[in-house]
Amino acid sequence: MLNLIFSTSSALYLTLLFPLVGAGILALCGHRRMAGPLNLIICIATFITSLKLAVDVFYSGSIITPSNYFYVDAFNVYLVLLNSFVGMTTAVFSGPYMAHEQKIGRVKSAGMRLYHSMYQGFLFTMLLALMTNNLGILWVAVEGATLATVLLVSLYRTPESIEAGWKYFLICGVGIAQALFGTTLIYFAAVQIMPDSSQALMWSVLYSHAAELEPTVLLLAFVFLIVGYGTKIGLVPLHNWLPDAHSEGPTPMSAILSGLLLNIALYAVVRFKMLIDPALGTNIAGHIMMGFGLLSFLVAGLLLHRQRDIKRMFSYSSIEHMGLITFAFGIGGPLATFGALLHMIVHSLTKSAIFVTVGHATQACKTQSIEQIRGLINSQPKIGWGLLIGTIAIAGLPPFGVFTSEFLLFSATIKSYPWLVITLLIGLSIAFAGLFRHVQPMVFGPCPQGHIHIKANMWPVALHLCLILWLGIAVPDVLAGWIDQATIMISGKGVL
Amino acid sequence: MDIAVFTLAEQLILTLAALMLFTSFLLLAQTRLLTLIHIFALQGGLLCATTLLIAFTYGRHHLLISAAITLGLKVFFIPIQLQKLVTHLDIKREVEVVGHPSLIMLGGAALVLFSYYAVLPIRELSMLATRNTIAVSLAIILLGMLLIISRRKAVVQVVGFMCMENGLMFAAISATHGMPMVVELGVALDVLVAAILFGIFFFQIRTEFGSLDVDKLNRLKEVD
């Protein structure tokens, strides 16, 4: 045990161990009053170990465990850190929020146990997906993330939430099955050239042999992988489940689903793209991603206008941003990749902050319907301003971080595909108009009767917004260096 | 392609592949729930037989564990649970009206052709039995999807989902002689959890909507 704690990869194991053990403990005592704080404590512990892991990777390069099962490099370590950070800040919000839901009778004590246990279970599957070196386990973990959250979507047991849960389960299950077929094909290509079949699904091994793999098999595999993991990213036209699942579940879950899970699926696609590009020698995988990304970006922006439910509206905004990031990874090249990696961070931070604010707003107004949420700045100034500033940030206005990353993405697009910038600008303005036509009446104007005053803890939101502001004004050297390392891994060249 | 160029084991695998594809078509055509579940169990049995055959022929003894899991999950656990549920909810005798049955069968045939077409460019496979098995497993996956799309009963959709899983397992076993053990165990765990969650959902849908018709799940819309 002592050996484990002091070895170099101990932070790695502990980061996985805390949420796993936490899921077990909370399954037993998740309905008690101390479950919320306990959940937070476990998340803080996970965050500390992942911070340690990040520092280790920063100073000594990528870590691979002796058994070859886990692999952490510049690309996934920053997502691990982001995951545990957002998991922690959302846990701050989740405790009082769920206690309130239990008090008004929307969730029973068995539901609370399920909720808290699966909160940790979900974090565990996401961290496992990020840190595993085995592409098969990556699939198992992503599917596990679906299984962990599917009952949370239907937690309130309303007809809508059950419908959303069923759709989420079936569409994502069917989608992700395609990804397993793609993974099988990759394995098939790998065993042709590798004598040791037990290593043939290890990403690090595959990466070093990438150029020898059979290109036709890989291309076929990639099509299945992008459809499979793309369902989970929420790419149009595979996005149908996403707004339902994100809007019907408890709000802390929406924050994590929108902020983190989509990133994980995208991470998987990019990992596979890194394998496939050297073998194919062309950017056809990138072109497929660009097509899906651009379509998602435009369609989601248009659909934003026609929403009546505040959480659904922001889920469409997530689809839009994931489309943009997919598009950027598709372009490839250092600048676009750098922008995409930065955008993953700022989108996660902003979107989870928005969902936390929306959670407070829906509890105060006792509804999720946009038409009945009015005058938040008058009745609940903290929530109102939080929503307004969050929306300004997510729409890509300066001085927030989303502006920086979108600016980088647009400059990269101008260099490689100048005409597409026009489409991007149109899409961006459509989405901007869609967001503000709904948010403006929600925050300004008189406040109708019937709203209750709730004690909102806006610290997580303020923290996230400050971080985004910081990233918008100046990306700190440490982070820039880090993203640059990841950029070098993905696109071959750095920006700095 | 001359069938005699294959070894006896390969010929047997090809026969089993053909039978699995055939059961997929049976699933597609079957409208009685109980028979549907039995055919699904039969398909699981064929998958198990294929796994055993490959385990012994090529000396991959870890596949024996995989065969045992398939036998336990796909032949016994899931079909028996589904059958219990169908009896419990008293929908045993219900016959589902499927729109355009002949069109769906033709669509299924087109999917098989498409699967062969999709794997055609893979040069390495041209002389092996593997090309057939990969094409067949892809076809089984796609037919499972077609089953999900064309039916309205939640139970049938679950069978379609599990049929896709069968196709995936068949691909992994016949084309690559089994994925690494960790992965197979992980996938089996996911399937088991999924099966249990489906059961929970059946009860939730049944209590809330009064039947297992997914047509009634129509409240959430893209735009309104």
XYZ file of C-alpha atoms in Angstrom:
720
model
C 0.000 0.000 0.000
C 2.783 2.420 0.953
C 4.479 1.471 -2.251
C 1.388 2.409 -4.171
C 1.073 5.779 -2.501
C 4.635 6.856 -3.198
C 5.100 5.431 -6.672
C 5.007 7.815 -9.624
C 1.637 6.706 -10.875
C -0.059 6.802 -7.482
C -1.874 10.048 -8.271
C -3.267 8.338 -11.335
C -4.665 5.369 -9.429
C -6.013 7.531 -6.619
C -7.810 9.796 -9.088
C -9.670 6.723 -10.305
C -10.063 5.149 -6.901
C -11.744 8.051 -5.083
C -14.839 8.298 -7.276
C -15.133 4.505 -7.518
C -15.065 4.032 -3.745
C -17.255 7.119 -3.394
C -19.894 5.560 -5.639
C -19.928 2.511 -3.382
C -20.180 4.478 -0.137
C -22.851 6.826 -1.430
C -24.898 3.890 -2.695
C -25.287 2.971 0.972
C -25.746 6.374 2.598
C -26.678 8.677 -0.276
C -30.088 9.506 1.186
C -28.766 10.957 4.447
C -28.277 14.608 5.060
C -24.496 14.333 5.017
C -24.497 12.800 1.518
C -24.244 16.167 -0.239
C -21.175 17.327 1.746
C -19.647 13.845 1.493
C -20.091 13.958 -2.270
C -18.277 17.288 -2.286
C -15.437 15.978 -0.118
C -14.854 13.039 -2.479
C -14.845 15.415 -5.429
C -12.311 17.672 -3.686
C -10.062 14.663 -3.016
C -10.303 13.653 -6.667
C -9.481 17.184 -7.721
C -6.386 17.309 -5.499
C -5.002 14.030 -6.839
C -5.705 15.035 -10.412
C -3.917 18.315 -9.762
C -0.950 16.321 -8.522
C -1.160 14.156 -11.625
C -1.243 17.239 -13.829
C 1.846 18.674 -12.132
C 3.648 15.337 -12.559
C 2.845 15.224 -16.258
C 3.796 18.854 -16.688
C 7.281 18.314 -15.254
C 8.106 14.800 -16.366
C 6.129 14.207 -19.538
C 3.603 11.492 -20.217
C 3.078 8.710 -17.712
C 2.423 5.114 -18.662
C 1.762 2.531 -15.981
C 3.950 -0.590 -15.927
C 1.035 -2.808 -16.915
C 0.445 -0.543 -19.941
C -3.199 -0.141 -18.965
C -3.213 3.577 -18.223
C -1.642 6.328 -20.193
C -1.648 10.015 -19.381
C -0.175 12.641 -21.660
C -0.563 16.368 -22.227
C -3.774 15.839 -24.201
C -5.787 13.893 -21.668
C -4.324 15.268 -18.456
C -5.830 18.683 -18.948
C -9.198 17.092 -19.599
C -8.786 15.021 -16.415
C -8.120 18.207 -14.486
C -11.058 19.980 -16.122
C -13.295 17.005 -15.341
C -12.472 16.853 -11.683
C -12.632 20.637 -11.341
C -16.084 20.971 -12.885
C -17.174 17.864 -10.989
C -16.103 19.585 -7.773
C -17.738 22.958 -8.402
C -20.931 21.281 -9.554
C -20.916 19.221 -6.349
C -20.936 22.509 -4.400
C -24.167 23.362 -6.186
C -25.563 19.840 -6.219
C -25.820 19.399 -2.414
C -28.279 22.211 -1.569
C -30.056 21.852 -4.918
C -30.879 18.187 -4.395
C -31.801 18.798 -0.756
C -34.338 21.351 -2.003
C -35.675 18.899 -4.588
C -36.098 16.297 -1.872
C -37.868 18.809 0.368
C -40.442 19.703 -2.280
C -40.984 15.980 -2.867
C -39.689 15.557 -6.398
C -37.152 12.936 -5.335
C -37.553 10.191 -2.758
C -34.780 8.842 -0.579
C -34.046 5.873 -2.872
C -33.714 8.362 -5.689
C -31.244 10.396 -3.640
C -29.116 7.320 -3.060
C -29.134 6.539 -6.749
C -28.359 10.137 -7.591
C -25.345 10.517 -5.309
C -23.924 7.121 -6.104
C -24.245 7.655 -9.826
C -22.809 11.165 -9.587
C -19.546 9.567 -8.507
C -20.005 6.599 -10.826
C -20.400 8.940 -13.741
C -17.243 10.873 -12.812
C -15.406 7.556 -12.499
C -16.411 6.324 -15.954
C -15.404 9.626 -17.517
C -12.001 9.623 -15.810
C -11.494 5.985 -16.807
C -12.358 6.819 -20.417
C -9.789 9.593 -20.381
C -6.945 7.752 -18.726
C -7.186 4.264 -20.161
C -4.676 3.236 -22.758
C -6.881 0.440 -24.067
C -9.272 1.480 -26.824
C -11.687 -1.309 -25.875
C -11.841 -0.074 -22.295
C -12.399 3.420 -23.659
C -15.546 2.094 -25.308
C -16.624 0.243 -22.181
C -16.174 3.415 -20.127
C -18.095 5.649 -22.534
C -20.947 3.129 -22.612
C -20.660 2.940 -18.823
C -21.121 6.704 -18.646
C -24.412 6.296 -20.516
C -25.528 3.515 -18.198
C -24.611 5.549 -15.112
C -26.649 8.560 -16.172
C -29.637 6.980 -17.862
C -31.596 6.427 -14.652
C -30.716 9.933 -13.503
C -32.390 11.384 -16.571
C -35.611 9.638 -15.579
C -35.097 10.403 -11.874
C -38.212 12.583 -11.539
C -40.425 9.829 -13.016
C -42.541 12.249 -15.013
C -43.740 11.012 -18.416
C -41.375 13.456 -20.116
C -38.368 12.346 -18.122
C -39.068 8.662 -18.770
C -39.401 9.370 -22.458
C -36.142 11.298 -22.388
C -34.410 8.472 -20.508
C -35.625 5.824 -22.929
C -34.569 7.858 -25.945
C -31.181 8.578 -24.401
C -30.633 4.923 -23.593
C -31.714 3.516 -26.928
C -30.223 6.105 -29.272
C -26.904 6.300 -27.443
C -26.785 2.521 -27.006
C -27.373 1.890 -30.693
C -25.002 4.681 -31.648
C -22.203 3.578 -29.422
C -22.550 0.005 -30.732
C -21.316 1.343 -34.077
C -18.237 2.612 -32.288
C -17.549 -0.865 -30.921
C -17.691 -2.231 -34.454
C -15.202 0.460 -35.470
C -12.956 -0.516 -32.564
C -13.162 -4.165 -33.622
C -12.069 -3.201 -37.121
C -9.090 -1.278 -35.708
C -8.180 -4.332 -33.671
C -8.540 -6.463 -36.780
C -6.132 -4.181 -38.659
C -3.712 -4.219 -35.727
C -3.494 -7.980 -35.243
C -2.414 -8.335 -38.875
C 0.860 -6.564 -38.136
C 1.382 -7.223 -34.443
C 2.365 -10.603 -33.116
C 1.263 -9.876 -29.542
C -2.496 -9.523 -29.743
C -2.847 -8.499 -26.098
C -1.100 -5.215 -26.935
C -2.990 -4.622 -30.156
C -5.640 -2.368 -28.637
C -3.204 -0.266 -26.608
C -3.312 3.249 -27.922
C 0.363 3.948 -27.244
C 1.408 0.807 -29.148
C -0.985 1.478 -32.018
C 0.208 5.058 -32.265
C 3.800 3.969 -32.795
C 2.702 1.537 -35.535
C 0.046 3.806 -37.020
C 1.688 4.167 -40.421
C 1.761 0.392 -40.997
C -1.944 -0.213 -40.452
C -4.102 -1.086 -43.453
C -5.684 2.204 -44.639
C -8.914 0.811 -46.136
C -9.814 -0.943 -42.891
C -9.024 2.184 -40.900
C -11.176 4.405 -43.075
C -14.124 2.036 -42.735
C -13.468 1.919 -38.988
C -13.379 5.683 -38.715
C -16.771 6.050 -40.360
C -18.239 3.769 -37.701
C -16.324 5.506 -34.943
C -17.470 8.987 -35.908
C -21.078 7.847 -36.156
C -20.799 5.999 -32.832
C -18.979 8.522 -30.710
C -20.594 11.316 -32.741
C -23.970 10.239 -31.367
C -22.554 10.862 -27.941
C -21.032 14.212 -28.952
C -24.476 15.184 -30.194
C -23.528 15.851 -33.801
C -26.454 16.624 -36.106
C -28.273 14.474 -37.326
C -27.492 12.130 -34.419
C -28.339 14.708 -31.750
C -31.973 13.857 -31.127
C -31.513 12.463 -27.618
C -29.346 15.269 -26.297
C -31.768 18.141 -25.632
C -34.242 15.710 -24.059
C -31.715 14.076 -21.772
C -30.115 17.365 -20.777
C -33.383 19.098 -20.053
C -35.327 16.433 -18.163
C -32.752 15.277 -15.638
C -31.739 17.089 -12.449
C -29.842 20.275 -13.250
C -26.451 19.312 -11.743
C -26.520 16.336 -14.110
C -27.278 18.638 -17.036
C -24.243 20.716 -16.066
C -21.964 17.687 -16.102
C -23.513 16.105 -19.184
C -23.250 19.285 -21.208
C -19.954 20.415 -19.790
C -18.002 17.186 -19.610
C -19.499 14.091 -21.226
C -19.591 15.615 -24.699
C -15.887 16.412 -24.357
C -15.105 12.785 -23.542
C -16.761 11.478 -26.701
C -14.981 14.104 -28.757
C -11.710 13.160 -27.071
C -12.256 9.566 -28.245
C -12.823 10.680 -31.834
C -9.673 12.819 -31.813
C -7.607 9.940 -30.408
C -8.770 7.757 -33.277
C -8.126 10.502 -35.785
C -4.535 10.631 -34.533
C -4.194 6.927 -35.398
C -5.868 7.156 -38.755
C -4.218 10.236 -40.218
C -0.678 8.802 -40.527
C -2.005 5.584 -42.089
C -4.186 7.315 -44.641
C -1.838 10.139 -45.483
C -4.806 12.333 -46.405
C -7.128 14.469 -44.328
C -10.268 12.551 -45.248
C -11.058 11.854 -41.582
C -10.757 15.586 -41.011
C -13.126 16.341 -43.864
C -15.750 14.002 -42.418
C -15.418 15.779 -39.078
C -15.638 19.195 -40.728
C -18.860 18.236 -42.481
C -20.519 16.918 -39.327
C -19.243 19.854 -37.301
C -20.409 22.559 -39.651
C -23.843 20.972 -40.032
C -24.259 20.709 -36.258
C -23.111 24.290 -35.789
C -25.651 25.696 -38.247
C -28.640 23.495 -37.439
C -28.299 23.873 -33.676
C -28.080 27.657 -34.045
C -31.358 27.678 -35.971
C -33.098 25.328 -33.531
C -32.145 27.610 -30.628
C -34.784 30.081 -31.788
C -37.662 27.676 -31.468
C -37.190 26.458 -27.902
C -39.572 27.027 -25.012
C -37.643 25.278 -22.274
C -34.611 27.065 -20.856
C -32.550 23.898 -20.354
C -33.353 22.649 -23.843
C -32.221 25.963 -25.247
C -28.833 25.726 -23.612
C -28.474 22.089 -24.721
C -28.800 23.239 -28.293
C -26.105 25.749 -27.557
C -23.925 22.820 -26.442
C -24.549 21.031 -29.736
C -23.575 24.201 -31.539
C -20.297 24.526 -29.659
C -19.422 20.835 -29.972
C -20.056 21.205 -33.711
C -17.612 24.087 -33.827
C -14.943 22.148 -31.934
C -15.408 19.076 -34.147
C -15.098 21.312 -37.178
C -11.866 22.792 -35.815
C -10.297 19.410 -35.083
C -11.315 18.456 -38.614
C -9.388 21.357 -40.134
C -6.322 20.082 -38.312
C -3.168 22.167 -38.274
C -1.628 23.688 -35.153
C -3.687 26.866 -34.859
C -7.074 25.182 -35.306
C -6.122 22.394 -32.890
C -4.899 24.883 -30.302
C -8.147 26.818 -30.641
C -10.238 23.662 -30.390
C -8.462 22.498 -27.222
C -8.904 25.919 -25.641
C -12.533 25.995 -26.715
C -13.143 22.655 -24.992
C -12.016 24.227 -21.696
C -13.887 27.502 -21.986
C -17.059 25.844 -23.219
C -17.050 23.378 -20.313
C -16.500 26.093 -17.736
C -19.077 28.462 -19.216
C -21.727 25.861 -19.889
C -21.564 24.300 -16.447
C -21.742 27.792 -14.894
C -24.825 28.548 -16.985
C -26.548 25.333 -16.007
C -25.869 25.988 -12.324
C -27.437 29.446 -12.726
C -30.354 27.993 -14.659
C -30.868 25.479 -11.859
C -31.248 28.297 -9.343
C -33.526 30.214 -11.709
C -35.837 27.248 -12.263
C -36.086 26.627 -8.530
C -36.909 30.289 -7.915
C -39.523 30.453 -10.678
C -40.730 26.873 -10.158
C -40.718 26.245 -13.908
C -38.384 25.553 -16.805
C -40.574 27.317 -19.326
C -38.881 30.374 -20.806
C -42.145 32.307 -21.024
C -42.703 32.139 -17.288
C -39.184 33.062 -16.220
C -39.204 36.831 -16.196
C -37.423 39.722 -14.534
C -34.715 37.759 -12.770
C -32.499 40.810 -12.230
C -35.299 42.485 -10.282
C -36.310 39.539 -8.157
C -33.015 37.666 -7.771
C -30.194 39.959 -8.875
C -27.409 37.434 -8.360
C -29.099 34.792 -10.520
C -30.136 37.332 -13.128
C -26.676 38.785 -13.555
C -25.134 35.319 -13.532
C -27.413 34.238 -16.371
C -26.794 37.400 -18.344
C -23.010 37.329 -17.993
C -22.913 33.585 -18.672
C -24.914 34.045 -21.858
C -22.682 36.918 -22.968
C -19.700 34.659 -22.411
C -21.127 31.646 -24.250
C -22.244 33.791 -27.188
C -18.582 34.590 -27.769
C -18.457 38.264 -26.865
C -15.189 39.741 -25.642
C -13.606 39.893 -23.099
C -14.463 36.274 -22.254
C -12.464 33.159 -23.132
C -14.938 31.859 -25.696
C -14.121 34.921 -27.779
C -10.399 34.107 -27.688
C -10.822 30.520 -28.803
C -13.389 31.375 -31.457
C -11.086 34.091 -32.742
C -8.283 31.523 -33.050
C -10.609 29.092 -34.814
C -11.755 31.735 -37.267
C -8.181 32.783 -38.057
C -7.283 29.146 -38.687
C -10.299 28.772 -40.969
C -9.389 31.901 -42.936
C -5.975 30.404 -43.615
C -7.178 27.019 -44.853
C -10.770 27.436 -46.049
C -11.504 31.179 -46.425
C -15.034 30.731 -47.799
C -16.197 28.712 -44.836
C -15.639 31.709 -42.558
C -18.746 33.307 -44.018
C -20.822 30.265 -43.038
C -19.290 30.317 -39.582
C -20.058 34.010 -39.119
C -23.650 33.531 -40.243
C -24.034 30.579 -37.879
C -22.545 32.545 -35.021
C -24.869 35.492 -35.502
C -27.919 33.218 -35.785
C -26.975 31.550 -32.505
C -26.282 34.922 -30.890
C -29.705 36.223 -31.866
C -31.335 32.988 -30.718
C -29.772 33.164 -27.282
C -30.520 36.808 -26.644
C -34.093 36.866 -27.858
C -34.839 34.368 -25.088
C -32.465 35.549 -22.371
C -33.179 39.268 -22.584
C -36.819 39.076 -21.370
C -35.853 36.482 -18.780
C -33.409 38.764 -17.017
C -34.860 42.241 -17.583
C -38.343 43.575 -17.122
C -40.864 43.298 -14.306
C -41.116 40.183 -12.251
C -44.428 38.275 -12.177
C -46.148 36.939 -9.059
C -45.426 33.553 -7.611
C -41.653 33.497 -7.599
C -40.103 32.325 -4.390
C -36.916 33.662 -2.948
C -34.212 31.016 -2.698
C -30.787 31.190 -1.186
C -28.550 30.823 -4.188
C -24.927 29.908 -3.731
C -23.347 31.631 -6.705
C -19.721 31.003 -5.782
C -19.160 28.207 -8.313
C -20.633 30.384 -11.050
C -18.521 33.383 -10.048
C -15.403 31.218 -9.953
C -16.065 29.788 -13.402
C -16.858 33.186 -14.890
C -13.694 34.695 -13.393
C -11.640 31.877 -14.892
C -13.219 32.433 -18.294
C -12.565 36.143 -17.994
C -8.951 35.398 -17.120
C -8.621 33.094 -20.130
C -10.165 35.795 -22.270
C -7.746 38.497 -21.208
C -4.576 36.435 -21.077
C -4.120 32.681 -21.289
C -1.616 31.908 -18.510
C 1.761 30.617 -19.671
C 1.365 27.297 -17.877
C -1.913 26.508 -19.586
C -0.732 27.773 -22.968
C 2.369 25.604 -22.725
C 0.247 22.673 -21.827
C -2.225 23.085 -24.652
C 0.717 23.607 -26.951
C 2.171 20.242 -25.921
C -1.156 18.626 -26.705
C -1.285 20.491 -30.021
C 2.146 19.128 -30.936
C 0.906 15.609 -30.173
C -2.218 15.964 -32.272
C -1.109 18.044 -35.233
C 2.649 17.554 -35.224
C 3.558 21.210 -34.755
C 3.117 23.732 -31.978
C 1.834 27.277 -32.105
C 4.073 28.950 -29.562
C -15.244 -18.345 -54.477
C -14.950 -22.085 -54.162
C -16.127 -23.376 -50.821
C -13.594 -26.241 -50.939
C -10.622 -23.887 -50.476
C -11.677 -23.405 -46.873
C -10.800 -25.761 -44.072
C -13.562 -27.682 -42.385
C -13.589 -25.296 -39.419
C -13.880 -22.293 -41.712
C -16.745 -23.924 -43.568
C -18.497 -24.535 -40.274
C -17.975 -20.929 -39.227
C -19.423 -19.755 -42.515
C -22.445 -21.996 -42.021
C -22.960 -20.614 -38.540
C -22.625 -17.076 -39.916
C -25.308 -17.829 -42.491
C -27.563 -19.254 -39.783
C -27.072 -16.175 -37.611
C -27.996 -13.956 -40.507
C -31.026 -16.120 -41.117
C -32.177 -15.761 -37.511
C -31.837 -11.991 -37.880
C -34.298 -12.121 -40.756
C -36.593 -14.323 -38.684
C -36.553 -11.682 -35.951
C -37.413 -9.052 -38.498
C -40.404 -11.002 -39.739
C -41.724 -12.290 -36.425
C -44.623 -10.378 -34.903
C -45.375 -12.563 -31.868
C -43.425 -11.476 -28.827
C -42.825 -14.885 -27.282
C -41.563 -16.467 -30.497
C -39.398 -13.418 -31.051
C -37.725 -13.948 -27.701
C -37.165 -17.632 -28.480
C -35.537 -16.808 -31.817
C -33.305 -14.333 -30.016
C -32.214 -17.088 -27.629
C -31.508 -19.305 -30.644
C -29.286 -16.622 -32.131
C -27.421 -16.416 -28.827
C -26.967 -20.193 -28.976
C -25.465 -19.938 -32.475
C -23.109 -17.228 -31.267
C -22.079 -19.440 -28.373
C -21.453 -22.352 -30.756
C -19.268 -20.174 -32.978
C -17.256 -19.049 -29.965
C -16.713 -22.633 -28.841
C -15.720 -23.725 -32.329
C -13.100 -20.992 -32.634
C -11.872 -21.589 -29.107
C -11.118 -25.237 -29.863
C -9.978 -24.934 -33.479
C -7.491 -22.134 -32.927
C -6.606 -22.981 -29.335
C -7.898 -19.699 -27.926
C -8.891 -21.018 -24.563
C -9.815 -17.655 -23.096
C -12.726 -17.717 -25.520
C -14.249 -20.473 -23.391
C -14.988 -17.847 -20.732
C -16.501 -15.655 -23.381
C -18.638 -18.571 -24.601
C -19.818 -19.227 -21.053
C -20.774 -15.570 -20.641
C -22.677 -15.626 -23.938
C -24.461 -18.796 -22.899
C -25.397 -17.376 -19.529
C -26.423 -13.923 -20.700
C -27.794 -14.235 -24.210
C -29.244 -17.740 -24.137
C -30.582 -17.878 -20.598
C -30.616 -14.699 -18.509
C -31.944 -12.093 -20.951
C -34.481 -14.305 -22.794
C -35.814 -15.750 -19.523
C -36.155 -12.300 -17.974
C -37.885 -10.996 -21.079
C -40.209 -13.986 -21.136
C -41.078 -13.523 -17.459
C -41.776 -9.875 -18.103
C -43.974 -10.585 -21.106
C -45.956 -13.114 -19.052
C -46.130 -10.776 -16.071
C -47.352 -7.817 -18.112
C -49.771 -10.135 -19.911
C -48.740 -9.175 -23.421
C -47.878 -12.741 -24.394
C -50.481 -13.067 -27.086
C -50.205 -9.613 -28.509
C -49.463 -9.511 -32.202
C -47.859 -6.368 -33.447
C -49.025 -4.881 -36.697
C -45.934 -4.027 -38.698
C -46.331 -1.529 -41.487
C -45.089 -2.659 -44.917
C -43.624 -6.037 -43.885
C -42.473 -6.948 -47.384
C -40.787 -3.589 -47.795
C -38.899 -4.128 -44.547
C -37.709 -7.562 -45.682
C -36.508 -6.075 -48.958
C -34.784 -3.340 -46.977
C -33.096 -6.036 -44.902
C -31.847 -7.751 -48.048
C -30.539 -4.424 -49.311
C -28.676 -3.942 -46.033
C -26.930 -7.299 -46.486
C -25.845 -6.308 -49.987
C -24.656 -2.985 -48.636
C -22.600 -4.730 -45.943
C -20.810 -6.827 -48.550
C -20.261 -3.730 -50.639
C -18.842 -1.826 -47.663
C -16.197 -4.446 -46.840
C -15.313 -5.092 -50.491
C -12.391 -2.630 -50.717
C -10.496 -4.348 -47.916
C -7.792 -5.992 -49.995
C -6.294 -8.111 -47.266
C -9.511 -10.009 -46.882
C -9.991 -11.129 -50.436
C -8.865 -14.724 -49.875
C -10.135 -15.341 -46.381
C -13.379 -16.515 -44.953
C -13.115 -13.417 -42.791
C -14.542 -11.183 -45.456
C -17.789 -13.091 -45.278
C -17.915 -13.069 -41.530
C -17.209 -9.337 -41.243
C -19.848 -8.592 -43.854
C -22.326 -10.873 -42.104
C -21.704 -9.347 -38.700
C -22.121 -5.862 -40.129
C -25.371 -7.052 -41.698
C -26.568 -8.422 -38.338
C -25.833 -5.073 -36.690
C -27.705 -3.168 -39.376
C -30.644 -5.608 -39.298
C -30.840 -5.087 -35.537
C -31.089 -1.365 -36.171
C -33.800 -1.948 -38.765
C -35.706 -4.035 -36.216
C -35.529 -1.172 -33.701
C -36.649 1.377 -36.254
C -39.523 -0.639 -37.692
C -41.181 -1.696 -34.428
C -43.169 0.140 -31.805
C -42.980 -2.274 -28.860
C -40.320 -1.541 -26.280
C -39.612 -5.268 -25.811
C -38.890 -5.698 -29.515
C -36.589 -2.694 -29.483
C -34.605 -4.271 -26.688
C -34.341 -7.513 -28.661
C -33.100 -5.450 -31.600
C -30.513 -3.812 -29.378
C -29.288 -7.164 -28.079
C -29.259 -8.523 -31.639
C -26.840 -5.725 -32.513
C -24.690 -6.800 -29.582
C -24.721 -10.340 -31.010
C -23.471 -8.976 -34.314
C -20.674 -7.113 -32.556
C -19.596 -10.160 -30.600
C -19.706 -12.240 -33.753
C -17.434 -9.743 -35.515
C -14.961 -9.738 -32.647
C -14.877 -13.510 -32.408
C -14.887 -14.581 -36.035
C -12.677 -11.883 -37.521
C -10.111 -11.417 -34.782
C -10.560 -14.574 -32.679
C -11.738 -12.548 -29.737
C -10.818 -9.193 -28.273
C -8.473 -9.085 -25.260
C -10.093 -10.584 -22.172
C -10.443 -7.301 -20.254
C -12.407 -5.779 -23.079
C -14.695 -8.788 -23.430
C -15.404 -8.762 -19.711
C -16.085 -5.035 -19.809
C -18.461 -5.378 -22.739
C -20.260 -8.273 -21.039
C -20.644 -6.172 -17.881
C -22.106 -3.314 -19.916
C -24.573 -5.683 -21.596
C -25.627 -7.100 -18.246
C -26.178 -3.650 -16.716
C -28.003 -2.547 -19.858
C -30.314 -5.566 -19.637
C -31.164 -4.757 -16.015
C -31.749 -1.088 -16.812
C -34.050 -2.042 -19.678
C -36.094 -4.071 -17.209
C -36.379 -1.055 -14.883
C -37.441 1.097 -17.797
C -40.167 -1.354 -18.814
C -41.779 -0.926 -15.427
C -41.380 2.848 -15.457
C -42.912 3.119 -18.937
C -45.664 0.691 -18.043
C -46.651 2.577 -14.869
C -46.524 5.978 -16.494
C -48.015 5.236 -19.917
C -50.088 2.121 -19.292
C -48.496 0.084 -22.089
C -45.160 -0.717 -23.629
C -45.927 1.052 -26.882
C -43.202 3.552 -27.570
C -45.554 5.450 -29.848
C -46.920 6.971 -26.686
C -43.552 8.479 -25.904
C -44.176 11.537 -28.002
C -44.212 14.520 -25.700
C -40.746 15.868 -26.359
C -40.322 17.572 -29.679
C -37.426 19.175 -31.469
C -39.310 22.455 -31.946
C -42.731 23.604 -30.892
